[in-house]
XYZ file of C-alpha atoms in Angstrom:
239
model
C 102.385 12.246 -149.243
C 103.642 8.666 -149.243
C 103.616 6.242 -152.184
C 103.630 2.619 -151.041
C 105.239 0.138 -153.434
C 105.640 -3.632 -153.324
C 109.109 -5.184 -153.556
C 110.132 -7.357 -156.485
C 111.359 -10.937 -156.695
C 114.236 -9.808 -158.927
C 116.997 -7.599 -157.609
C 120.100 -5.934 -158.957
C 123.353 -7.572 -157.909
C 126.260 -5.897 -156.173
C 126.336 -2.408 -154.781
C 128.794 0.220 -153.598
C 127.397 0.902 -150.150
C 128.588 -0.353 -146.780
C 127.097 -3.547 -145.409
C 123.602 -3.574 -143.940
C 123.117 -1.600 -140.760
C 119.481 -1.584 -139.734
C 120.021 1.585 -137.692
C 120.598 3.441 -140.979
C 117.187 2.435 -142.333
C 114.066 4.534 -142.112
C 111.233 3.684 -139.722
C 113.264 2.839 -136.604
C 110.122 1.528 -134.940
C 110.625 -1.636 -137.008
C 114.016 -2.394 -135.417
C 112.807 -5.343 -133.317
C 110.884 -6.948 -136.175
C 113.880 -6.526 -138.488
C 116.175 -8.148 -135.935
C 113.790 -11.101 -135.634
C 113.504 -11.461 -139.408
C 117.267 -11.392 -139.913
C 117.820 -13.912 -137.112
C 115.233 -16.192 -138.738
C 117.011 -15.818 -142.080
C 120.250 -16.860 -140.357
C 118.481 -20.022 -139.210
C 117.194 -20.662 -142.725
C 120.714 -20.324 -144.116
C 122.141 -22.613 -141.430
C 119.534 -25.266 -142.211
C 120.560 -25.320 -145.872
C 118.840 -23.835 -148.893
C 117.895 -25.174 -152.307
C 120.781 -24.655 -154.748
C 119.494 -26.944 -157.493
C 119.523 -24.247 -160.186
C 121.835 -21.294 -160.857
C 119.099 -18.850 -159.836
C 118.434 -20.697 -156.587
C 122.157 -20.937 -155.878
C 122.516 -17.167 -156.328
C 119.532 -16.573 -154.055
C 121.028 -18.837 -151.391
C 124.362 -17.025 -151.648
C 122.646 -13.654 -151.323
C 120.838 -14.787 -148.187
C 124.018 -16.214 -146.691
C 125.820 -12.899 -147.230
C 122.950 -10.549 -146.367
C 124.757 -9.096 -143.337
C 128.105 -8.554 -145.096
C 127.370 -7.885 -148.781
C 127.419 -4.362 -150.266
C 124.250 -2.310 -150.332
C 122.547 0.097 -152.721
C 119.463 2.327 -152.439
C 116.302 0.248 -152.306
C 114.843 2.000 -155.356
C 117.859 0.738 -157.347
C 118.014 -2.698 -155.750
C 114.567 -3.767 -156.893
C 114.139 -4.539 -160.581
C 111.375 -5.904 -162.806
C 108.398 -4.437 -164.622
C 107.327 -1.820 -162.068
C 110.831 -0.585 -161.348
C 111.820 -0.631 -165.016
C 108.849 1.633 -165.799
C 109.789 3.956 -162.940
C 113.424 3.983 -164.146
C 114.675 5.888 -161.113
C 118.254 6.018 -162.379
C 117.195 8.140 -165.355
C 115.235 10.715 -163.357
C 116.393 14.308 -163.138
C 117.927 15.173 -159.724
C 114.803 16.984 -158.508
C 112.568 14.051 -159.456
C 114.957 11.601 -157.801
C 114.836 13.666 -154.611
C 111.041 13.453 -154.772
C 111.259 9.662 -154.999
C 113.663 9.505 -152.062
C 111.335 11.667 -149.974
C 107.996 10.083 -150.886
C 108.412 6.460 -151.975
C 108.268 3.657 -149.408
C 108.827 0.020 -150.375
C 107.603 -2.934 -148.344
C 110.242 -5.626 -147.904
C 109.388 -9.074 -146.560
C 112.770 -9.107 -144.806
C 113.129 -5.514 -143.582
C 109.587 -4.188 -143.452
C 109.004 -0.700 -144.830
C 112.111 0.972 -146.255
C 112.512 4.347 -147.902
C 113.597 4.548 -151.533
C 117.015 5.822 -150.465
C 117.624 3.237 -147.732
C 120.758 1.136 -148.415
C 119.845 -2.546 -148.581
C 121.614 -5.739 -149.723
C 120.386 -8.280 -152.221
C 118.298 -11.043 -150.625
C 115.721 -13.670 -151.516
C 112.793 -13.504 -149.115
C 109.183 -13.009 -150.181
C 105.836 -13.003 -148.414
C 105.723 -16.767 -149.103
C 109.099 -17.558 -147.518
C 108.940 -19.706 -144.407
C 111.398 -18.242 -141.961
C 112.163 -20.723 -139.150
C 110.518 -19.700 -135.918
C 108.657 -16.731 -137.385
C 105.454 -15.972 -139.268
C 105.435 -13.160 -141.796
C 102.093 -11.847 -140.629
C 103.228 -11.788 -137.009
C 106.415 -9.944 -137.965
C 104.813 -7.181 -139.995
C 101.143 -6.912 -139.010
C 101.815 -3.784 -136.928
C 104.350 -2.215 -139.299
C 101.700 -0.008 -140.899
C 101.645 2.133 -137.770
C 104.962 3.585 -138.983
C 103.253 5.197 -141.981
C 101.572 8.515 -141.261
C 99.860 11.115 -143.390
C 98.233 10.730 -146.792
C 99.382 7.576 -148.581
C 98.464 5.961 -151.873
C 98.831 2.198 -151.947
C 100.316 0.596 -155.049
C 101.181 -2.664 -153.286
C 99.839 -6.037 -154.307
C 96.935 -7.341 -152.258
C 99.237 -9.900 -150.634
C 101.638 -7.278 -149.318
C 98.865 -4.863 -148.353
C 97.306 -7.662 -146.307
C 100.644 -8.542 -144.707
C 101.174 -5.023 -143.339
C 97.917 -3.035 -143.453
C 98.253 0.746 -143.467
C 95.230 2.489 -142.003
C 93.787 5.090 -144.343
C 96.054 4.265 -147.288
C 94.187 4.813 -150.565
C 94.432 1.824 -152.932
C 94.993 2.415 -156.647
C 93.322 0.086 -159.145
C 94.979 -0.267 -162.565
C 92.652 -1.021 -165.484
C 92.668 -1.059 -169.270
C 90.725 1.526 -171.301
C 87.920 -1.050 -171.369
C 87.877 -1.177 -167.589
C 89.446 -4.628 -167.348
C 91.926 -5.557 -164.658
C 95.527 -5.918 -165.820
C 98.287 -8.273 -164.748
C 101.728 -7.648 -166.263
C 100.784 -4.114 -167.327
C 99.391 -3.411 -163.884
C 102.972 -3.206 -162.631
C 104.141 -1.111 -165.562
C 101.285 1.329 -165.033
C 102.219 1.712 -161.380
C 105.832 2.457 -162.218
C 104.829 4.974 -164.876
C 102.466 6.707 -162.449
C 105.194 7.111 -159.834
C 107.541 8.498 -162.467
C 104.896 11.034 -163.500
C 104.382 12.070 -159.876
C 108.123 12.450 -159.351
C 108.694 14.462 -162.502
C 105.843 16.803 -161.561
C 106.985 17.061 -157.933
C 103.442 16.416 -156.738
C 102.627 17.348 -153.142
C 99.082 16.168 -152.444
C 97.490 15.806 -149.024
C 94.387 13.895 -150.108
C 93.021 11.663 -152.842
C 90.919 14.554 -154.131
C 93.984 16.792 -154.396
C 95.800 14.065 -156.274
C 92.906 13.686 -158.700
C 92.920 17.441 -159.305
C 96.609 17.283 -160.206
C 95.935 14.296 -162.480
C 93.230 16.218 -164.347
C 95.555 19.176 -164.860
C 98.323 16.865 -166.109
C 96.075 14.714 -168.351
C 96.826 11.640 -166.252
C 93.771 9.313 -166.287
C 93.468 8.933 -162.513
C 89.990 9.129 -161.020
C 88.159 8.541 -157.745
C 86.183 5.382 -157.051
C 84.205 4.196 -154.048
C 87.184 2.082 -153.004
C 89.985 4.527 -153.742
C 91.594 5.562 -157.031
C 91.602 4.127 -160.555
C 94.337 4.581 -163.144
C 93.663 3.756 -166.795
C 96.686 2.457 -168.666
C 95.985 3.791 -172.142
C 98.457 1.733 -174.144
C 99.700 -1.456 -172.455
C 102.353 -2.006 -175.126
C 104.178 1.059 -173.886
C 102.932 1.145 -170.283
C 102.005 4.793 -170.728
C 99.683 6.564 -168.335
C 99.187 9.567 -170.573
């Protein structure tokens, strides 16, 4: 079972790991695409980046140092609503091992990475124009690296950038059946935390729904995939 997550614009600074070595990352079939993306980022840095605000200056510095700066596990590098709700750092060891084994994050710079993969801070999104490259051309075939049953919690933009055949999308809605925005991300993070804490091993959407029913998690089947009801958006709870 694989859980596909989007990256986040915000990232934790620093790290205690050695500098980026793409050979240490999961999914070695992405090595060529990663090399092209990093070379394009080098060209972007050489051409000069916008440093007009403190945030943009930090982003530019991160990009300039992406090959030499310290790393940390991807699940700790990404921050923001989804990752705050998942709160990987507070998981029990067994739940954290589940995350490391099952969670895959899609990076616009490095393609798919495992939760435990050591990555640096960087500022590249699906909208970034990398000189000499197109995001879709870089990652359109990356989905071939994902095998087995996968649930897709990525945004539509990232799912379109690197389609994964057979991945089951998860829709997040309010108790009234309305689509959510901010709380969409919180609901996703809370769902992954619930899966990790339960140590779920499902090989199909139906098996996952059966677990959800037994755990009182409001996850159901739809014609398109799965639907999760976020019961109380103020607390991003899925139970």
